[in-house]
PDB file of C-alpha atoms in Angstrom:
ATOM      1  CA  UNK A 274      16.839  -0.837  14.615  1.00 38.00           C
ATOM      2  CA  UNK A 275      15.471  -2.867  11.725  1.00 39.00           C
ATOM      3  CA  UNK A 276      12.029  -1.283  11.741  1.00 44.00           C
ATOM      4  CA  UNK A 277      12.280   0.205   8.295  1.00 43.00           C
ATOM      5  CA  UNK A 278      11.326   3.659   9.552  1.00 50.00           C
ATOM      6  CA  UNK A 279      13.464   6.615   8.588  1.00 46.00           C
ATOM      7  CA  UNK A 280      15.039   8.601  11.398  1.00 43.00           C
ATOM      8  CA  UNK A 281      14.728  11.682   9.203  1.00 44.00           C
ATOM      9  CA  UNK A 282      10.997  11.482   9.881  1.00 44.00           C
ATOM     10  CA  UNK A 283      11.543  11.997  13.597  1.00 44.00           C
ATOM     11  CA  UNK A 284      10.067  15.406  14.450  1.00 40.00           C
ATOM     12  CA  UNK A 285      12.268  18.257  15.624  1.00 38.00           C
ATOM     13  CA  UNK A 286      11.234  20.728  18.336  1.00 34.00           C
ATOM     14  CA  UNK A 287       9.069  23.579  17.144  1.00 33.00           C
ATOM     15  CA  UNK A 288      10.922  26.852  17.474  1.00 29.00           C
ATOM     16  CA  UNK A 289       8.765  29.947  17.692  1.00 30.00           C
ATOM     17  CA  UNK A 290       9.726  33.597  17.375  1.00 33.00           C
ATOM     18  CA  UNK A 291      13.209  33.137  15.874  1.00 36.00           C
ATOM     19  CA  UNK A 292      13.239  33.200  12.048  1.00 35.00           C
ATOM     20  CA  UNK A 293      16.852  31.967  11.829  1.00 37.00           C
ATOM     21  CA  UNK A 294      16.186  28.955  14.037  1.00 32.00           C
ATOM     22  CA  UNK A 295      12.930  28.283  12.227  1.00 32.00           C
ATOM     23  CA  UNK A 296      14.792  28.173   8.910  1.00 37.00           C
ATOM     24  CA  UNK A 297      17.596  26.061  10.400  1.00 36.00           C
ATOM     25  CA  UNK A 298      15.221  23.406  11.707  1.00 37.00           C
ATOM     26  CA  UNK A 299      12.986  23.639   8.597  1.00 39.00           C
ATOM     27  CA  UNK A 300       9.960  24.490  10.707  1.00 35.00           C
ATOM     28  CA  UNK A 301       7.169  23.201   8.440  1.00 38.00           C
ATOM     29  CA  UNK A 302       8.856  19.776   8.389  1.00 43.00           C
ATOM     30  CA  UNK A 303       7.351  19.003  11.781  1.00 46.00           C
ATOM     31  CA  UNK A 304       3.973  18.815  10.071  1.00 45.00           C
ATOM     32  CA  UNK A 305       5.218  15.897   7.974  1.00 52.00           C
ATOM     33  CA  UNK A 306       4.870  13.607  10.978  1.00 73.00           C
ATOM     34  CA  UNK A 307       2.621  15.458  13.405  1.00 79.00           C
ATOM     35  CA  UNK A 308      -0.914  16.737  12.945  1.00 77.00           C
ATOM     36  CA  UNK A 309      -0.729  20.341  14.127  1.00 67.00           C
ATOM     37  CA  UNK A 310      -3.211  21.929  16.491  1.00 60.00           C
ATOM     38  CA  UNK A 311      -3.842  24.510  13.781  1.00 56.00           C
ATOM     39  CA  UNK A 312      -3.382  22.771  10.427  1.00 54.00           C
ATOM     40  CA  UNK A 313      -3.840  25.990   8.463  1.00 57.00           C
ATOM     41  CA  UNK A 314      -1.158  27.769  10.520  1.00 58.00           C
ATOM     42  CA  UNK A 315       1.461  25.170  11.514  1.00 53.00           C
ATOM     43  CA  UNK A 316       4.014  27.828  12.428  1.00 52.00           C
ATOM     44  CA  UNK A 317       1.880  28.847  15.405  1.00 51.00           C
ATOM     45  CA  UNK A 318       1.029  25.303  16.466  1.00 52.00           C
ATOM     46  CA  UNK A 319       1.400  24.786  20.198  1.00 55.00           C
ATOM     47  CA  UNK A 320       5.091  24.069  20.909  1.00 70.00           C
ATOM     48  CA  UNK A 321       4.167  22.071  24.012  1.00 75.00           C
ATOM     49  CA  UNK A 322       2.508  19.398  21.855  1.00 79.00           C
ATOM     50  CA  UNK A 323       5.466  19.008  19.512  1.00 82.00           C
ATOM     51  CA  UNK A 324       7.965  18.922  22.372  1.00 84.00           C
ATOM     52  CA  UNK A 325       5.848  16.374  24.233  1.00 88.00           C
ATOM     53  CA  UNK A 326       5.644  14.124  21.159  1.00 89.00           C
ATOM     54  CA  UNK A 327       9.370  14.371  20.553  1.00 87.00           C
ATOM     55  CA  UNK A 328      10.156  13.441  24.156  1.00 89.00           C
ATOM     56  CA  UNK A 329       7.732  10.503  24.081  1.00 92.00           C
ATOM     57  CA  UNK A 330       9.273   9.093  20.901  1.00 92.00           C
ATOM     58  CA  UNK A 331      12.853   9.506  22.085  1.00 91.00           C
ATOM     59  CA  UNK A 332      12.092   7.876  25.427  1.00 93.00           C
ATOM     60  CA  UNK A 333      10.294   5.037  23.641  1.00 93.00           C
ATOM     61  CA  UNK A 334      13.249   4.432  21.317  1.00 91.00           C
ATOM     62  CA  UNK A 335      15.635   4.422  24.269  1.00 91.00           C
ATOM     63  CA  UNK A 336      13.530   1.788  26.041  1.00 92.00           C
ATOM     64  CA  UNK A 337      13.474  -0.343  22.883  1.00 91.00           C
ATOM     65  CA  UNK A 338      17.268  -0.433  22.861  1.00 87.00           C
ATOM     66  CA  UNK A 339      17.377  -1.817  26.423  1.00 82.00           C
ATOM     67  CA  UNK A 340      15.930  -5.184  25.284  1.00 78.00           C
ATOM     68  CA  UNK A 341      13.893  -5.678  28.453  1.00 85.00           C
ATOM     69  CA  UNK A 342      10.316  -7.004  28.458  1.00 87.00           C
ATOM     70  CA  UNK A 343       8.976  -4.355  30.837  1.00 91.00           C
ATOM     71  CA  UNK A 344      10.829  -1.564  29.047  1.00 92.00           C
ATOM     72  CA  UNK A 345       9.521  -2.877  25.736  1.00 92.00           C
ATOM     73  CA  UNK A 346       5.929  -2.746  27.007  1.00 93.00           C
ATOM     74  CA  UNK A 347       6.506   0.756  28.345  1.00 95.00           C
ATOM     75  CA  UNK A 348       7.852   1.888  24.964  1.00 95.00           C
ATOM     76  CA  UNK A 349       4.613   0.705  23.331  1.00 96.00           C
ATOM     77  CA  UNK A 350       2.608   2.812  25.787  1.00 97.00           C
ATOM     78  CA  UNK A 351       4.754   5.876  25.085  1.00 96.00           C
ATOM     79  CA  UNK A 352       4.319   5.475  21.333  1.00 96.00           C
ATOM     80  CA  UNK A 353       0.581   5.099  21.815  1.00 97.00           C
ATOM     81  CA  UNK A 354       0.539   8.394  23.723  1.00 96.00           C
ATOM     82  CA  UNK A 355       2.461  10.077  20.897  1.00 94.00           C
ATOM     83  CA  UNK A 356       0.009   8.633  18.370  1.00 95.00           C
ATOM     84  CA  UNK A 357      -2.944  10.027  20.324  1.00 94.00           C
ATOM     85  CA  UNK A 358      -1.264  13.443  20.112  1.00 92.00           C
ATOM     86  CA  UNK A 359      -1.233  13.128  16.310  1.00 92.00           C
ATOM     87  CA  UNK A 360       2.156  11.597  15.450  1.00 93.00           C
ATOM     88  CA  UNK A 361       2.076   9.604  12.205  1.00 95.00           C
ATOM     89  CA  UNK A 362       5.664   8.559  12.908  1.00 94.00           C
ATOM     90  CA  UNK A 363       4.657   6.961  16.232  1.00 95.00           C
ATOM     91  CA  UNK A 364       1.702   5.164  14.622  1.00 96.00           C
ATOM     92  CA  UNK A 365       3.989   3.799  11.900  1.00 96.00           C
ATOM     93  CA  UNK A 366       6.486   2.605  14.474  1.00 96.00           C
ATOM     94  CA  UNK A 367       3.711   0.836  16.398  1.00 97.00           C
ATOM     95  CA  UNK A 368       2.660  -0.872  13.177  1.00 98.00           C
ATOM     96  CA  UNK A 369       6.219  -2.064  12.592  1.00 97.00           C
ATOM     97  CA  UNK A 370       6.607  -3.297  16.181  1.00 96.00           C
ATOM     98  CA  UNK A 371       3.404  -5.337  15.995  1.00 96.00           C
ATOM     99  CA  UNK A 372       4.270  -6.744  12.567  1.00 97.00           C
ATOM    100  CA  UNK A 373       7.875  -7.634  13.444  1.00 94.00           C
ATOM    101  CA  UNK A 374       8.397  -7.405  17.228  1.00 92.00           C
ATOM    102  CA  UNK A 375      11.917  -6.589  18.382  1.00 86.00           C
ATOM    103  CA  UNK A 376      11.362  -8.536  21.590  1.00 79.00           C
ATOM    104  CA  UNK A 377      11.605 -12.304  21.083  1.00 78.00           C
ATOM    105  CA  UNK A 378       8.993 -12.894  23.811  1.00 77.00           C
ATOM    106  CA  UNK A 379       6.403 -10.768  22.011  1.00 84.00           C
ATOM    107  CA  UNK A 380       4.230 -12.433  19.375  1.00 90.00           C
ATOM    108  CA  UNK A 381       3.541 -10.782  16.052  1.00 94.00           C
ATOM    109  CA  UNK A 382      -0.004  -9.458  15.633  1.00 96.00           C
ATOM    110  CA  UNK A 383      -0.686  -8.538  12.026  1.00 97.00           C
ATOM    111  CA  UNK A 384      -4.199  -7.220  12.690  1.00 97.00           C
ATOM    112  CA  UNK A 385      -2.959  -4.758  15.315  1.00 97.00           C
ATOM    113  CA  UNK A 386      -0.185  -3.804  12.899  1.00 98.00           C
ATOM    114  CA  UNK A 387      -2.804  -3.117  10.218  1.00 98.00           C
ATOM    115  CA  UNK A 388      -4.737  -1.007  12.708  1.00 98.00           C
ATOM    116  CA  UNK A 389      -1.743   1.209  13.440  1.00 98.00           C
ATOM    117  CA  UNK A 390      -0.805   1.484   9.760  1.00 98.00           C
ATOM    118  CA  UNK A 391      -4.409   2.596   9.134  1.00 98.00           C
ATOM    119  CA  UNK A 392      -4.078   5.259  11.823  1.00 98.00           C
ATOM    120  CA  UNK A 393      -0.772   6.378  10.303  1.00 97.00           C
ATOM    121  CA  UNK A 394      -2.383   6.915   6.890  1.00 98.00           C
ATOM    122  CA  UNK A 395      -5.343   8.730   8.431  1.00 97.00           C
ATOM    123  CA  UNK A 396      -2.965  11.079  10.266  1.00 95.00           C
ATOM    124  CA  UNK A 397      -1.010  11.703   7.056  1.00 95.00           C
ATOM    125  CA  UNK A 398      -4.271  12.570   5.296  1.00 95.00           C
ATOM    126  CA  UNK A 399      -4.938  15.181   8.008  1.00 92.00           C
ATOM    127  CA  UNK A 400      -1.638  16.915   7.215  1.00 89.00           C
ATOM    128  CA  UNK A 401      -1.496  19.386   4.282  1.00 88.00           C
ATOM    129  CA  UNK A 402      -0.015  17.413   1.373  1.00 91.00           C
ATOM    130  CA  UNK A 403       2.649  20.035   0.672  1.00 87.00           C
ATOM    131  CA  UNK A 404       4.280  18.974   3.954  1.00 88.00           C
ATOM    132  CA  UNK A 405       3.982  15.219   3.523  1.00 93.00           C
ATOM    133  CA  UNK A 406       7.082  13.269   4.461  1.00 93.00           C
ATOM    134  CA  UNK A 407       7.400  10.909   1.488  1.00 95.00           C
ATOM    135  CA  UNK A 408      10.007   8.744   3.215  1.00 94.00           C
ATOM    136  CA  UNK A 409       7.628   8.071   6.085  1.00 95.00           C
ATOM    137  CA  UNK A 410       4.786   7.462   3.635  1.00 97.00           C
ATOM    138  CA  UNK A 411       6.970   4.971   1.760  1.00 97.00           C
ATOM    139  CA  UNK A 412       7.664   3.160   5.041  1.00 96.00           C
ATOM    140  CA  UNK A 413       3.928   2.906   5.741  1.00 98.00           C
ATOM    141  CA  UNK A 414       3.122   1.523   2.294  1.00 98.00           C
ATOM    142  CA  UNK A 415       6.120  -0.694   1.480  1.00 97.00           C
ATOM    143  CA  UNK A 416       7.145  -1.943   4.930  1.00 96.00           C
ATOM    144  CA  UNK A 417       3.579  -2.014   6.197  1.00 98.00           C
ATOM    145  CA  UNK A 418       0.679  -2.538   3.833  1.00 98.00           C
ATOM    146  CA  UNK A 419       2.559  -4.296   1.043  1.00 98.00           C
ATOM    147  CA  UNK A 420       3.980  -6.879   3.449  1.00 97.00           C
ATOM    148  CA  UNK A 421       0.551  -7.399   4.998  1.00 98.00           C
ATOM    149  CA  UNK A 422      -1.039  -8.011   1.591  1.00 97.00           C
ATOM    150  CA  UNK A 423       1.819 -10.197   0.405  1.00 95.00           C
ATOM    151  CA  UNK A 424       2.233 -12.595   3.300  1.00 93.00           C
ATOM    152  CA  UNK A 425      -0.080 -11.948   6.258  1.00 95.00           C
ATOM    153  CA  UNK A 426      -3.595 -11.279   5.008  1.00 96.00           C
ATOM    154  CA  UNK A 427      -6.084 -13.867   3.808  1.00 95.00           C
ATOM    155  CA  UNK A 428      -8.530 -12.318   1.340  1.00 95.00           C
ATOM    156  CA  UNK A 429     -11.612 -14.039   2.770  1.00 94.00           C
ATOM    157  CA  UNK A 430     -10.703 -13.987   6.456  1.00 96.00           C
ATOM    158  CA  UNK A 431      -9.383 -10.415   6.477  1.00 97.00           C
ATOM    159  CA  UNK A 432     -11.656  -8.961   3.798  1.00 97.00           C
ATOM    160  CA  UNK A 433     -12.793  -5.893   5.781  1.00 97.00           C
ATOM    161  CA  UNK A 434      -9.300  -4.952   6.967  1.00 97.00           C
ATOM    162  CA  UNK A 435      -7.848  -5.549   3.492  1.00 98.00           C
ATOM    163  CA  UNK A 436     -10.475  -3.370   1.800  1.00 98.00           C
ATOM    164  CA  UNK A 437     -10.094  -0.643   4.425  1.00 98.00           C
ATOM    165  CA  UNK A 438      -6.361  -0.494   3.735  1.00 98.00           C
ATOM    166  CA  UNK A 439      -6.938  -0.265  -0.011  1.00 98.00           C
ATOM    167  CA  UNK A 440      -9.488   2.518   0.518  1.00 98.00           C
ATOM    168  CA  UNK A 441      -7.000   4.598   2.528  1.00 98.00           C
ATOM    169  CA  UNK A 442      -4.225   3.936   0.020  1.00 99.00           C
ATOM    170  CA  UNK A 443      -6.414   5.147  -2.837  1.00 98.00           C
ATOM    171  CA  UNK A 444      -7.104   8.381  -0.944  1.00 98.00           C
ATOM    172  CA  UNK A 445      -3.349   8.904  -0.628  1.00 98.00           C
ATOM    173  CA  UNK A 446      -2.855   7.936  -4.277  1.00 98.00           C
ATOM    174  CA  UNK A 447      -5.409  10.495  -5.451  1.00 98.00           C
ATOM    175  CA  UNK A 448      -3.250  13.275  -4.002  1.00 97.00           C
ATOM    176  CA  UNK A 449      -0.013  11.739  -5.284  1.00 98.00           C
ATOM    177  CA  UNK A 450      -1.372  11.780  -8.864  1.00 97.00           C
ATOM    178  CA  UNK A 451      -2.431  15.431  -8.653  1.00 96.00           C
ATOM    179  CA  UNK A 452      -0.304  17.425 -11.174  1.00 95.00           C
ATOM    180  CA  UNK A 453      -0.050  20.287  -8.674  1.00 94.00           C
ATOM    181  CA  UNK A 454       1.525  17.889  -6.178  1.00 95.00           C
ATOM    182  CA  UNK A 455       3.903  16.329  -8.706  1.00 95.00           C
ATOM    183  CA  UNK A 456       5.247  19.549 -10.214  1.00 93.00           C
ATOM    184  CA  UNK A 457       6.823  20.763  -6.959  1.00 91.00           C
ATOM    185  CA  UNK A 458       8.693  17.526  -6.163  1.00 93.00           C
ATOM    186  CA  UNK A 459      12.469  17.616  -5.902  1.00 92.00           C
ATOM    187  CA  UNK A 460      14.556  14.914  -7.615  1.00 91.00           C
ATOM    188  CA  UNK A 461      14.904  13.017  -4.330  1.00 91.00           C
ATOM    189  CA  UNK A 462      11.202  13.279  -3.608  1.00 94.00           C
ATOM    190  CA  UNK A 463      10.420  12.161  -7.153  1.00 95.00           C
ATOM    191  CA  UNK A 464      12.289   8.901  -6.480  1.00 96.00           C
ATOM    192  CA  UNK A 465      10.228   8.325  -3.343  1.00 97.00           C
ATOM    193  CA  UNK A 466       7.043   9.320  -5.180  1.00 98.00           C
ATOM    194  CA  UNK A 467       7.701   6.674  -7.838  1.00 97.00           C
ATOM    195  CA  UNK A 468       8.522   4.072  -5.180  1.00 98.00           C
ATOM    196  CA  UNK A 469       5.288   4.798  -3.304  1.00 98.00           C
ATOM    197  CA  UNK A 470       3.195   4.583  -6.477  1.00 98.00           C
ATOM    198  CA  UNK A 471       4.897   1.327  -7.503  1.00 98.00           C
ATOM    199  CA  UNK A 472       3.969  -0.207  -4.146  1.00 98.00           C
ATOM    200  CA  UNK A 473       0.434   1.192  -4.246  1.00 98.00           C
ATOM    201  CA  UNK A 474      -0.422  -0.072  -7.728  1.00 98.00           C
ATOM    202  CA  UNK A 475       1.215  -3.436  -7.034  1.00 98.00           C
ATOM    203  CA  UNK A 476      -1.034  -3.782  -3.967  1.00 98.00           C
ATOM    204  CA  UNK A 477      -4.078  -3.003  -6.121  1.00 98.00           C
ATOM    205  CA  UNK A 478      -2.931  -5.716  -8.532  1.00 98.00           C
ATOM    206  CA  UNK A 479      -2.510  -8.243  -5.710  1.00 97.00           C
ATOM    207  CA  UNK A 480      -6.062  -7.443  -4.624  1.00 97.00           C
ATOM    208  CA  UNK A 481      -7.466  -7.971  -8.125  1.00 95.00           C
ATOM    209  CA  UNK A 482      -5.559 -11.236  -8.434  1.00 94.00           C
ATOM    210  CA  UNK A 483      -6.862 -12.428  -5.055  1.00 94.00           C
ATOM    211  CA  UNK A 484     -10.386 -11.714  -6.348  1.00 92.00           C
ATOM    212  CA  UNK A 485      -9.629 -13.746  -9.513  1.00 84.00           C
ATOM    213  CA  UNK A 486     -10.168 -10.613 -11.585  1.00 86.00           C
ATOM    214  CA  UNK A 487      -7.258 -11.462 -13.848  1.00 86.00           C
ATOM    215  CA  UNK A 488      -7.981  -8.894 -16.598  1.00 85.00           C
ATOM    216  CA  UNK A 489      -7.842  -6.091 -14.009  1.00 91.00           C
ATOM    217  CA  UNK A 490      -4.779  -7.630 -12.358  1.00 94.00           C
ATOM    218  CA  UNK A 491      -2.978  -7.704 -15.722  1.00 93.00           C
ATOM    219  CA  UNK A 492      -3.855  -4.063 -16.327  1.00 94.00           C
ATOM    220  CA  UNK A 493      -2.529  -3.058 -12.898  1.00 97.00           C
ATOM    221  CA  UNK A 494       0.691  -5.064 -13.227  1.00 97.00           C
ATOM    222  CA  UNK A 495       1.277  -3.294 -16.540  1.00 96.00           C
ATOM    223  CA  UNK A 496       0.616   0.044 -14.854  1.00 97.00           C
ATOM    224  CA  UNK A 497       3.207  -0.868 -12.203  1.00 98.00           C
ATOM    225  CA  UNK A 498       5.785  -1.408 -14.953  1.00 96.00           C
ATOM    226  CA  UNK A 499       4.872   1.846 -16.692  1.00 96.00           C
ATOM    227  CA  UNK A 500       5.645   3.901 -13.585  1.00 96.00           C
ATOM    228  CA  UNK A 501       9.287   3.074 -14.267  1.00 93.00           C
ATOM    229  CA  UNK A 502      12.309   2.466 -12.093  1.00 94.00           C
ATOM    230  CA  UNK A 503      12.944   4.874  -9.241  1.00 95.00           C
ATOM    231  CA  UNK A 504      16.461   3.951  -8.145  1.00 93.00           C
ATOM    232  CA  UNK A 505      15.263   2.431  -4.870  1.00 95.00           C
ATOM    233  CA  UNK A 506      16.111  -1.277  -4.832  1.00 95.00           C
ATOM    234  CA  UNK A 507      13.004  -2.795  -3.243  1.00 95.00           C
ATOM    235  CA  UNK A 508      10.595  -0.774  -5.371  1.00 97.00           C
ATOM    236  CA  UNK A 509      12.517  -1.550  -8.567  1.00 96.00           C
ATOM    237  CA  UNK A 510      12.332  -5.254  -7.687  1.00 96.00           C
ATOM    238  CA  UNK A 511       8.542  -4.920  -7.621  1.00 97.00           C
ATOM    239  CA  UNK A 512       8.638  -3.732 -11.237  1.00 97.00           C
ATOM    240  CA  UNK A 513      10.406  -6.963 -12.213  1.00 96.00           C
ATOM    241  CA  UNK A 514       7.962  -8.945 -10.087  1.00 97.00           C
ATOM    242  CA  UNK A 515       5.042  -7.202 -11.817  1.00 97.00           C
ATOM    243  CA  UNK A 516       6.460  -8.265 -15.189  1.00 96.00           C
ATOM    244  CA  UNK A 517       6.738 -11.873 -13.994  1.00 96.00           C
ATOM    245  CA  UNK A 518       3.211 -11.776 -12.563  1.00 96.00           C
ATOM    246  CA  UNK A 519       1.902 -10.477 -15.875  1.00 94.00           C
ATOM    247  CA  UNK A 520       3.512 -13.320 -17.819  1.00 91.00           C
ATOM    248  CA  UNK A 521       2.100 -15.926 -15.415  1.00 90.00           C
ATOM    249  CA  UNK A 522      -1.442 -14.525 -15.446  1.00 88.00           C
ATOM    250  CA  UNK A 523      -1.633 -13.772 -19.149  1.00 82.00           C
ATOM    251  CA  UNK A 524      -2.460 -17.367 -20.059  1.00 73.00           C
ATOM    252  CA  UNK A 525      -5.432 -17.377 -17.658  1.00 71.00           C
ATOM    253  CA  UNK A 526      -7.274 -14.546 -19.351  1.00 70.00           C
ATOM    254  CA  UNK A 527      -9.790 -15.689 -21.983  1.00 66.00           C
ATOM    255  CA  UNK A 528      -9.043 -14.340 -25.457  1.00 73.00           C
ATOM    256  CA  UNK A 529     -12.587 -14.950 -26.673  1.00 79.00           C
ATOM    257  CA  UNK A 530     -15.913 -13.153 -26.358  1.00 84.00           C
ATOM    258  CA  UNK A 531     -17.779 -14.251 -23.181  1.00 87.00           C
ATOM    259  CA  UNK A 532     -20.691 -15.631 -25.231  1.00 92.00           C
ATOM    260  CA  UNK A 533     -21.489 -19.297 -25.861  1.00 94.00           C
ATOM    261  CA  UNK A 534     -21.115 -19.907 -29.598  1.00 92.00           C
ATOM    262  CA  UNK A 535     -23.820 -22.598 -29.517  1.00 92.00           C
ATOM    263  CA  UNK A 536     -26.692 -21.362 -27.338  1.00 94.00           C
ATOM    264  CA  UNK A 537     -25.869 -17.659 -27.115  1.00 92.00           C
ATOM    265  CA  UNK A 538     -25.535 -17.554 -23.313  1.00 93.00           C
ATOM    266  CA  UNK A 539     -23.681 -14.362 -22.326  1.00 91.00           C
ATOM    267  CA  UNK A 540     -21.458 -14.608 -19.268  1.00 87.00           C
ATOM    268  CA  UNK A 541     -21.563 -11.376 -17.268  1.00 83.00           C
ATOM    269  CA  UNK A 542     -20.360 -12.319 -13.817  1.00 79.00           C
ATOM    270  CA  UNK A 543     -16.658 -12.996 -13.361  1.00 70.00           C
ATOM    271  CA  UNK A 544     -17.334 -16.510 -12.043  1.00 73.00           C
ATOM    272  CA  UNK A 545     -19.426 -17.260 -15.145  1.00 81.00           C
ATOM    273  CA  UNK A 546     -16.681 -16.012 -17.450  1.00 81.00           C
ATOM    274  CA  UNK A 547     -14.108 -18.319 -15.886  1.00 77.00           C
ATOM    275  CA  UNK A 548     -16.457 -21.297 -16.297  1.00 81.00           C
ATOM    276  CA  UNK A 549     -16.582 -20.842 -20.069  1.00 86.00           C
ATOM    277  CA  UNK A 550     -14.875 -23.606 -22.049  1.00 86.00           C
ATOM    278  CA  UNK A 551     -12.643 -22.326 -24.847  1.00 84.00           C
ATOM    279  CA  UNK A 552     -12.677 -24.569 -27.891  1.00 86.00           C
ATOM    280  CA  UNK A 553      -9.292 -26.346 -27.969  1.00 82.00           C
ATOM    281  CA  UNK A 554      -9.505 -26.792 -31.751  1.00 81.00           C
ATOM    282  CA  UNK A 555     -10.096 -23.266 -33.045  1.00 83.00           C
ATOM    283  CA  UNK A 556      -9.412 -21.338 -29.791  1.00 78.00           C
ATOM    284  CA  UNK A 557     -11.487 -18.405 -30.995  1.00 85.00           C
ATOM    285  CA  UNK A 558     -14.870 -19.217 -29.423  1.00 89.00           C
ATOM    286  CA  UNK A 559     -16.178 -20.475 -26.081  1.00 89.00           C
ATOM    287  CA  UNK A 560     -19.030 -22.656 -24.861  1.00 91.00           C
ATOM    288  CA  UNK A 561     -20.959 -22.462 -21.599  1.00 92.00           C
ATOM    289  CA  UNK A 562     -20.928 -26.210 -20.872  1.00 92.00           C
ATOM    290  CA  UNK A 563     -19.634 -29.532 -22.188  1.00 91.00           C
ATOM    291  CA  UNK A 564     -22.808 -30.290 -24.150  1.00 93.00           C
ATOM    292  CA  UNK A 565     -22.454 -27.064 -26.106  1.00 93.00           C
ATOM    293  CA  UNK A 566     -18.764 -27.789 -26.603  1.00 91.00           C
ATOM    294  CA  UNK A 567     -19.590 -31.277 -27.930  1.00 91.00           C
ATOM    295  CA  UNK A 568     -22.065 -29.758 -30.406  1.00 91.00           C
ATOM    296  CA  UNK A 569     -19.433 -27.258 -31.470  1.00 91.00           C
ATOM    297  CA  UNK A 570     -16.997 -30.128 -32.101  1.00 88.00           C
ATOM    298  CA  UNK A 571     -19.571 -31.547 -34.547  1.00 85.00           C
ATOM    299  CA  UNK A 572     -19.252 -28.305 -36.519  1.00 83.00           C
ATOM    300  CA  UNK A 573     -15.497 -28.840 -36.771  1.00 80.00           C
ATOM    301  CA  UNK A 574     -16.013 -32.463 -37.830  1.00 76.00           C
ATOM    302  CA  UNK A 575     -18.546 -31.413 -40.466  1.00 69.00           C
ATOM    303  CA  UNK A 576     -16.156 -28.743 -41.754  1.00 60.00           C
ATOM    304  CA  UNK A 577     -13.357 -31.317 -42.132  1.00 58.00           C
ATOM    305  CA  UNK A 578     -15.498 -33.843 -43.992  1.00 59.00           C
ATOM    306  CA  UNK A 579     -16.820 -31.319 -46.528  1.00 52.00           C
TER     307      UNK A 579
END
């Protein structure tokens, strides 16, 4: 339906008391999209909750296919109910619907989208990481947060929402980088893991660039490249984009010590560093203002005449 959300993330009914059916439906997989009533014992989570969530999501998706304004509004309500019951899948779908509405009469609302993507990450964080659905997590990060940072957010206007998203992403990233988490990944999950980390680090780099912290942005774009290709097209394109970004920003980073060669002023704040004037003649020192630069030029002139 063009929402960028995997159908494999859609929860299956919880089946209790039948080991064969439990194995067939991969019972713990429900916890990848739904916060269980008993997180420590998902196999005994209340089946009524999981069945209710499944029915809400399926009814909502059916109403979305009808392409009717009233049905569309009703589908939003159903997904909200599923989100309240702990469905990260439903929260992600709500984020996608508010970012790119399927109904032509419904306006996009990027702030509401960010709100639902925040809820989705918070619900994922409530689920034991060994049951995380990496495809759903990739949808949240790449189709949600990355697109918000890239084309919807304004760093000054949306500062709080932007920073809140980064904070949640770093909490997710902390778990993703845990060796105990990485060592149990299958080959397929490893591809998704790389794709998620590529998107995460690229978002950190975009944030640093928006703050004019070019040295940090360069470091993060390099880190994006070092993660390496994952075989997923959109994520691999970000690696190439990170390389391009690095080349463009490299020339903006001062290659000199942030100290005025004439008066000894030491620039400590980022804004002060960017105001330094690099000597165009020797390109190895900087001055804090034009007067100091003019005095430094006299040194060059004296050197040439001797």
